[in-house]
Coordinates of C-alpha atoms in Angstrom, one line a residue:
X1 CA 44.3 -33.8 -20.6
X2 CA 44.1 -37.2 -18.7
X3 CA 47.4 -39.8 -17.4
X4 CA 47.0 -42.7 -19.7
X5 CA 45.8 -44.8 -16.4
X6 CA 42.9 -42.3 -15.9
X7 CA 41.8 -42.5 -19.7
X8 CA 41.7 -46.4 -19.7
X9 CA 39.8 -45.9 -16.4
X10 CA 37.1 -43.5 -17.9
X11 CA 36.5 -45.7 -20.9
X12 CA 36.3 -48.8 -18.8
X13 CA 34.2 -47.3 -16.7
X14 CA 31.5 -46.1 -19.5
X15 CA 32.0 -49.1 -21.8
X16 CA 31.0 -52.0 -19.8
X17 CA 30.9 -55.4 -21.8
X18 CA 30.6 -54.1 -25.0
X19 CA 28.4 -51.0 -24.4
X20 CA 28.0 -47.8 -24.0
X21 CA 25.1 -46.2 -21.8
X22 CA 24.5 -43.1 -21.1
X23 CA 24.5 -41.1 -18.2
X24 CA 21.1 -40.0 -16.9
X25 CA 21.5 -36.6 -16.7
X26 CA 18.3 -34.9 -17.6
X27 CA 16.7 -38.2 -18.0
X28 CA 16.3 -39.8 -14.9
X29 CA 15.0 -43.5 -15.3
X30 CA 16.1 -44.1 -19.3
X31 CA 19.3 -44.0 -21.3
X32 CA 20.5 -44.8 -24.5
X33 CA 23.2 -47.7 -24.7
X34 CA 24.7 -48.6 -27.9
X35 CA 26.6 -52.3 -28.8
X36 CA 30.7 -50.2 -28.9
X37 CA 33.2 -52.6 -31.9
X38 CA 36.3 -50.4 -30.7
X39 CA 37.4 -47.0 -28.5
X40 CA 39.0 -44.6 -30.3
X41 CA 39.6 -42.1 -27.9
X42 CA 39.2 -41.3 -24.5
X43 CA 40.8 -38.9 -22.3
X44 CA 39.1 -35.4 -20.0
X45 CA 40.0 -31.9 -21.3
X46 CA 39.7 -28.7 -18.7
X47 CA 35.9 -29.0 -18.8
X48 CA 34.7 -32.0 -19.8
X49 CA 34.8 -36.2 -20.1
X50 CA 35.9 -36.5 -24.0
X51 CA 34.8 -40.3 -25.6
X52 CA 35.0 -41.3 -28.8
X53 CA 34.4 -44.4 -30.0
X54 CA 33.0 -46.7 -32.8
X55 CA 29.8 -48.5 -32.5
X56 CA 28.1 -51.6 -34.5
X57 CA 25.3 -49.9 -35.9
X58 CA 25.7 -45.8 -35.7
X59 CA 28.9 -45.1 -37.2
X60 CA 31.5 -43.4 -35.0
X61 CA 30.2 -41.8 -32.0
X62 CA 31.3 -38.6 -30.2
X63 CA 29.9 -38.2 -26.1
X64 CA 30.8 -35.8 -23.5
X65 CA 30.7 -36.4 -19.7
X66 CA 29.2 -39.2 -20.8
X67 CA 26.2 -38.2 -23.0
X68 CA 26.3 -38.8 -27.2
X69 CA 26.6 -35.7 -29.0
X70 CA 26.6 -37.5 -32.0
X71 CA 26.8 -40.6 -34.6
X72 CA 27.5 -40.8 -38.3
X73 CA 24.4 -42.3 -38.7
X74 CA 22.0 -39.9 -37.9
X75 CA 23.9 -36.5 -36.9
X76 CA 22.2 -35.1 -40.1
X77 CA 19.1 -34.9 -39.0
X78 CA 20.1 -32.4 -36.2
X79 CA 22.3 -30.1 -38.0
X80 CA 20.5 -29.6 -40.8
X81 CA 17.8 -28.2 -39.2
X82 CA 19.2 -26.3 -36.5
X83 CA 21.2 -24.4 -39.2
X84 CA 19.3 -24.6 -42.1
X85 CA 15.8 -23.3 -40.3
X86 CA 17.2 -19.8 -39.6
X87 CA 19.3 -19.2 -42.6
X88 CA 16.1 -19.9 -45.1
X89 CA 14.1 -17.7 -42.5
X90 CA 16.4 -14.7 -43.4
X91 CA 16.1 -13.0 -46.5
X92 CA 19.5 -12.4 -46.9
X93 CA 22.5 -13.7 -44.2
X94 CA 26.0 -12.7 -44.5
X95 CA 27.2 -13.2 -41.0
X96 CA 26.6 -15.8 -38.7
X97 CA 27.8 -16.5 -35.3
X98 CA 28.1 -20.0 -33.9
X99 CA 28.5 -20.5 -30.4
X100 CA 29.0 -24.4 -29.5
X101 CA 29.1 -26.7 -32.3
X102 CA 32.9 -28.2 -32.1
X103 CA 32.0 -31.3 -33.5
X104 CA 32.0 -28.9 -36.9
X105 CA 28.1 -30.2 -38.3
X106 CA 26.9 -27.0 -37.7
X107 CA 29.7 -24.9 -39.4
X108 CA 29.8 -27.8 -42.4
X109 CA 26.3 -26.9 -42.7
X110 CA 26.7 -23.4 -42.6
X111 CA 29.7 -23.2 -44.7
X112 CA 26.6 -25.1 -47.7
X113 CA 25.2 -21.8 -48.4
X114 CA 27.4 -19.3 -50.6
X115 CA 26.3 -16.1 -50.2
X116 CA 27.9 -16.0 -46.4
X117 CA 30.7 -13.9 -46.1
X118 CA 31.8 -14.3 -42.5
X119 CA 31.3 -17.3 -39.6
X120 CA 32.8 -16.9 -36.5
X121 CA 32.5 -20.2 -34.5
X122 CA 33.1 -19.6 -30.6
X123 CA 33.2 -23.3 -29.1
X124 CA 34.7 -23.1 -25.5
X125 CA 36.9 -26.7 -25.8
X126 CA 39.3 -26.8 -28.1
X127 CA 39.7 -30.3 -27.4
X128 CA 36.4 -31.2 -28.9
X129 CA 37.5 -29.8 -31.9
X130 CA 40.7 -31.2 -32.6
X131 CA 39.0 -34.6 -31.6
X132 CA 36.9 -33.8 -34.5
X133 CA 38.6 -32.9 -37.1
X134 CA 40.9 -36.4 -35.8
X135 CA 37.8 -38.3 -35.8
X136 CA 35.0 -37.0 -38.0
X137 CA 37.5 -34.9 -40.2
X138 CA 35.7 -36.8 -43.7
X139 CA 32.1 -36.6 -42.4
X140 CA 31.3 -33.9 -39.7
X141 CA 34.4 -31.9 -39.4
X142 CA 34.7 -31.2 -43.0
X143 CA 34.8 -27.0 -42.9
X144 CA 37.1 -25.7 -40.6
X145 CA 39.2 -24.8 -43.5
X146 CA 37.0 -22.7 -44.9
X147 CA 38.2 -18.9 -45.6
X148 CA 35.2 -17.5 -44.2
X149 CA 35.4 -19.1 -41.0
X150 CA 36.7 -17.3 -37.9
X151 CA 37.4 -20.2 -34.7
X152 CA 37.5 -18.8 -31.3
X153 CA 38.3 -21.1 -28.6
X154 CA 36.3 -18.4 -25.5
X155 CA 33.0 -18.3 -23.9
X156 CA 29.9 -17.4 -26.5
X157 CA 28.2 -15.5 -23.6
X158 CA 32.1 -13.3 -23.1
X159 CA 32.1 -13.5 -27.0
X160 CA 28.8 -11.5 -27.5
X161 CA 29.3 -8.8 -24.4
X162 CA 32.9 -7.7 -26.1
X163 CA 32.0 -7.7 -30.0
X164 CA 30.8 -4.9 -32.2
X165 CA 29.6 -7.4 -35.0
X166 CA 26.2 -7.3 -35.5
X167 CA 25.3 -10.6 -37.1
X168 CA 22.8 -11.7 -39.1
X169 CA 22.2 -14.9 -37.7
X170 CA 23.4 -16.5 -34.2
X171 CA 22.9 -20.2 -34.0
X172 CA 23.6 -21.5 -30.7
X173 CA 24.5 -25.8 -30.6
X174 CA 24.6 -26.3 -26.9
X175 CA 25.2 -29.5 -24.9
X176 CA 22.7 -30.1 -21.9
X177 CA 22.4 -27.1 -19.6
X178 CA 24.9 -28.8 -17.1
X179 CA 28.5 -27.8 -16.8
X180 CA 29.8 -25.5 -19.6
X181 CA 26.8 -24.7 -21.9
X182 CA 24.5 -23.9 -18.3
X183 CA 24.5 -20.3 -18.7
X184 CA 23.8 -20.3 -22.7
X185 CA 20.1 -21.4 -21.4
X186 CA 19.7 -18.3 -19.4
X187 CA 17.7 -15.0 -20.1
X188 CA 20.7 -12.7 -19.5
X189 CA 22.9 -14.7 -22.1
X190 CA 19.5 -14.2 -24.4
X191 CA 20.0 -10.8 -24.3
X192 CA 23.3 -10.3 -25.4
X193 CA 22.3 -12.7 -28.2
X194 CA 19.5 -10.4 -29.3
X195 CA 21.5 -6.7 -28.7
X196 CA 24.1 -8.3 -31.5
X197 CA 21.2 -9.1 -33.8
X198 CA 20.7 -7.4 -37.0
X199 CA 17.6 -5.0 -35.8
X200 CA 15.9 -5.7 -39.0
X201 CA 16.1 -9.5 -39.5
X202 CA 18.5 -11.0 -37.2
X203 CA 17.2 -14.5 -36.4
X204 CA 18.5 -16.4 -33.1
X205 CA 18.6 -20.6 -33.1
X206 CA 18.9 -22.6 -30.0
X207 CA 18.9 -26.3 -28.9
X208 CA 15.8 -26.6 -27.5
X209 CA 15.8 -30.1 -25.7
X210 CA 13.1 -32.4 -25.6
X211 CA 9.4 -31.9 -25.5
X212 CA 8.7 -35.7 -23.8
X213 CA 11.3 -35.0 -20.9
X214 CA 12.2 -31.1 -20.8
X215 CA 8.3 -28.9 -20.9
X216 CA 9.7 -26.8 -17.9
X217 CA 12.6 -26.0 -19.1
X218 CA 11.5 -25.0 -23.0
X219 CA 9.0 -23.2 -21.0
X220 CA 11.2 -21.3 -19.6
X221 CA 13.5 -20.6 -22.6
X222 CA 10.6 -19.6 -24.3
X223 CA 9.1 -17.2 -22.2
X224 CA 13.0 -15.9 -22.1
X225 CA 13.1 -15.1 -25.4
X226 CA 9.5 -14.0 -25.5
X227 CA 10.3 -11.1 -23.5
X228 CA 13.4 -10.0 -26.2
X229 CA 11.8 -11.0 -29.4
X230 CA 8.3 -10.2 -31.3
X231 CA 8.5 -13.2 -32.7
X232 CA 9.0 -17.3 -31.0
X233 CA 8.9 -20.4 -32.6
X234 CA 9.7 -24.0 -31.5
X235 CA 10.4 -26.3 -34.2
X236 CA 11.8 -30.0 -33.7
X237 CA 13.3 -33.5 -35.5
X238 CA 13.7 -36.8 -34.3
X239 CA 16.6 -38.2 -33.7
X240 CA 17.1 -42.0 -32.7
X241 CA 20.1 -41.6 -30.5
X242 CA 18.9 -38.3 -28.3
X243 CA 17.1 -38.9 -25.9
X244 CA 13.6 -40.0 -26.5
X245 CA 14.1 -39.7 -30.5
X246 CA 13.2 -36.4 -30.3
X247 CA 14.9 -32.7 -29.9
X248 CA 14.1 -29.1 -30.5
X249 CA 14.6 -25.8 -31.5
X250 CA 13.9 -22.4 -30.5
X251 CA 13.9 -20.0 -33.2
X252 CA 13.4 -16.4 -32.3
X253 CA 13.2 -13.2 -34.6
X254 CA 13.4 -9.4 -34.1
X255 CA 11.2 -8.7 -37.5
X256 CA 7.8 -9.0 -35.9
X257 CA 6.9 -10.2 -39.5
X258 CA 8.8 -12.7 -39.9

């Protein structure tokens, strides 16, 4: 939590004359900026800048440590597929894990399909979940009610060493790989996705940045993966407010067949 002087700093200092612009974090030399009517919220939880605010022509807006996470306009087009491309890939799903995702897209998505018995949601800040449901509680954050759903407020990567579920799906909605969601890019977190896998059919989904600004670093995940799984696919959408339009997914499978 933030002093109400060091809130109405933040927000003045990332809404200057009416906009927002992004931080260049993984972008160097572009950034979004968007025309902001009103802030909603600002304030800094124990790991991250928290801004919410509502824009002229995307809806309300959700960024963290300065980067959009995302708008009512077009937040659709990345949670549908980053949910809905493993959970048609599997013949069956009962149990998904979801590590990330406290704006709640992913779990409302999730939540869609009725033959899922159990969703445990790990999102590491519990802030950006109460923002949510505050926030985006009629449009984004519509599921956290949901009897099937399990929220954890601890680490994914903790999360996956401690439990004996074996899941049939693990979908992981990661920020950036700066700051909390670093190590859910690495191979060792990969690997205690993959050893809590159904052995049969267990599918793993992971933000898989941008192919215009990020080739080394999909690379890398890639290869990661490709040295857990038979089976590696990249899919992608576009996006108007991530950067360059675009963002991807890295879908991995332990049925070679599949």
């Amino acid at each position: 939590t933030t002093s109400a002087a060091a809130a109405a700093a933040m927000a003045a200092s990332a809404v200057r004359e009416g906009w927002f612009a992004e931080k260049e974090v993984l972008w160097p030399g572009q950034r979004l900026a968007l025309q902001v009517e009103e802030v909603l919220f600002e304030g800094r939880s124990a790991l991250q800048d928290v801004l919410v605010f509502r824009s002229s022509t995307y809806g309300t807006v959700l960024a963290l440590d300065g980067v959009i996470q995302l708008t009512e306009r077009d937040e659709f087009a990345y949670q549908e597929m980053i949910t809905h491309l493993p959970l048609f890939a599997h013949p069956a799903p009962r149990r998904v894990l979801i590590i990330g995702g406290g704006d709640g897209g992913v779990l409302r998505e999730v939540c869609r399909h009725p033959d899922i018995v159990e969703v445990i949601m790990c999102e590491i800040d519990p802030q950006v979940c109460e923002v949510a449901k505050q926030f985006f509680g009629s449009t984004v954050a519509t599921s956290f009610g949901d009897p099937r759903v399990t929220l954890l407020h601890e680490d994914g990567a903790k999360f996956l060493l401690e439990t004996k579920t074996i899941f049939d799906v693990i979908i992981v909605d990661s920020s950036d790989p700066v700051g909390p969601a670093e190590t859910l890019f690495q191979e060792s977190f990969m690997k205690k996705a993959y050893d809590r896998l159904d052995p049969a059919n267990g599918i793993l989904c992971t933000q898989g940045e941008c192919v215009w600004l990020h080739l080394p670093l999909i690379k890398e995940v890639m290869e990661s993966c490709g040295h857990l799984f038979p089976t590696v696919n990249y899919a992608y959408t576009t996006i108007p407010t991530y950067p360059s339009g675009q963002i991807g997914f890295v879908v991995s499978c332990r049925n070679p067949r599949r």
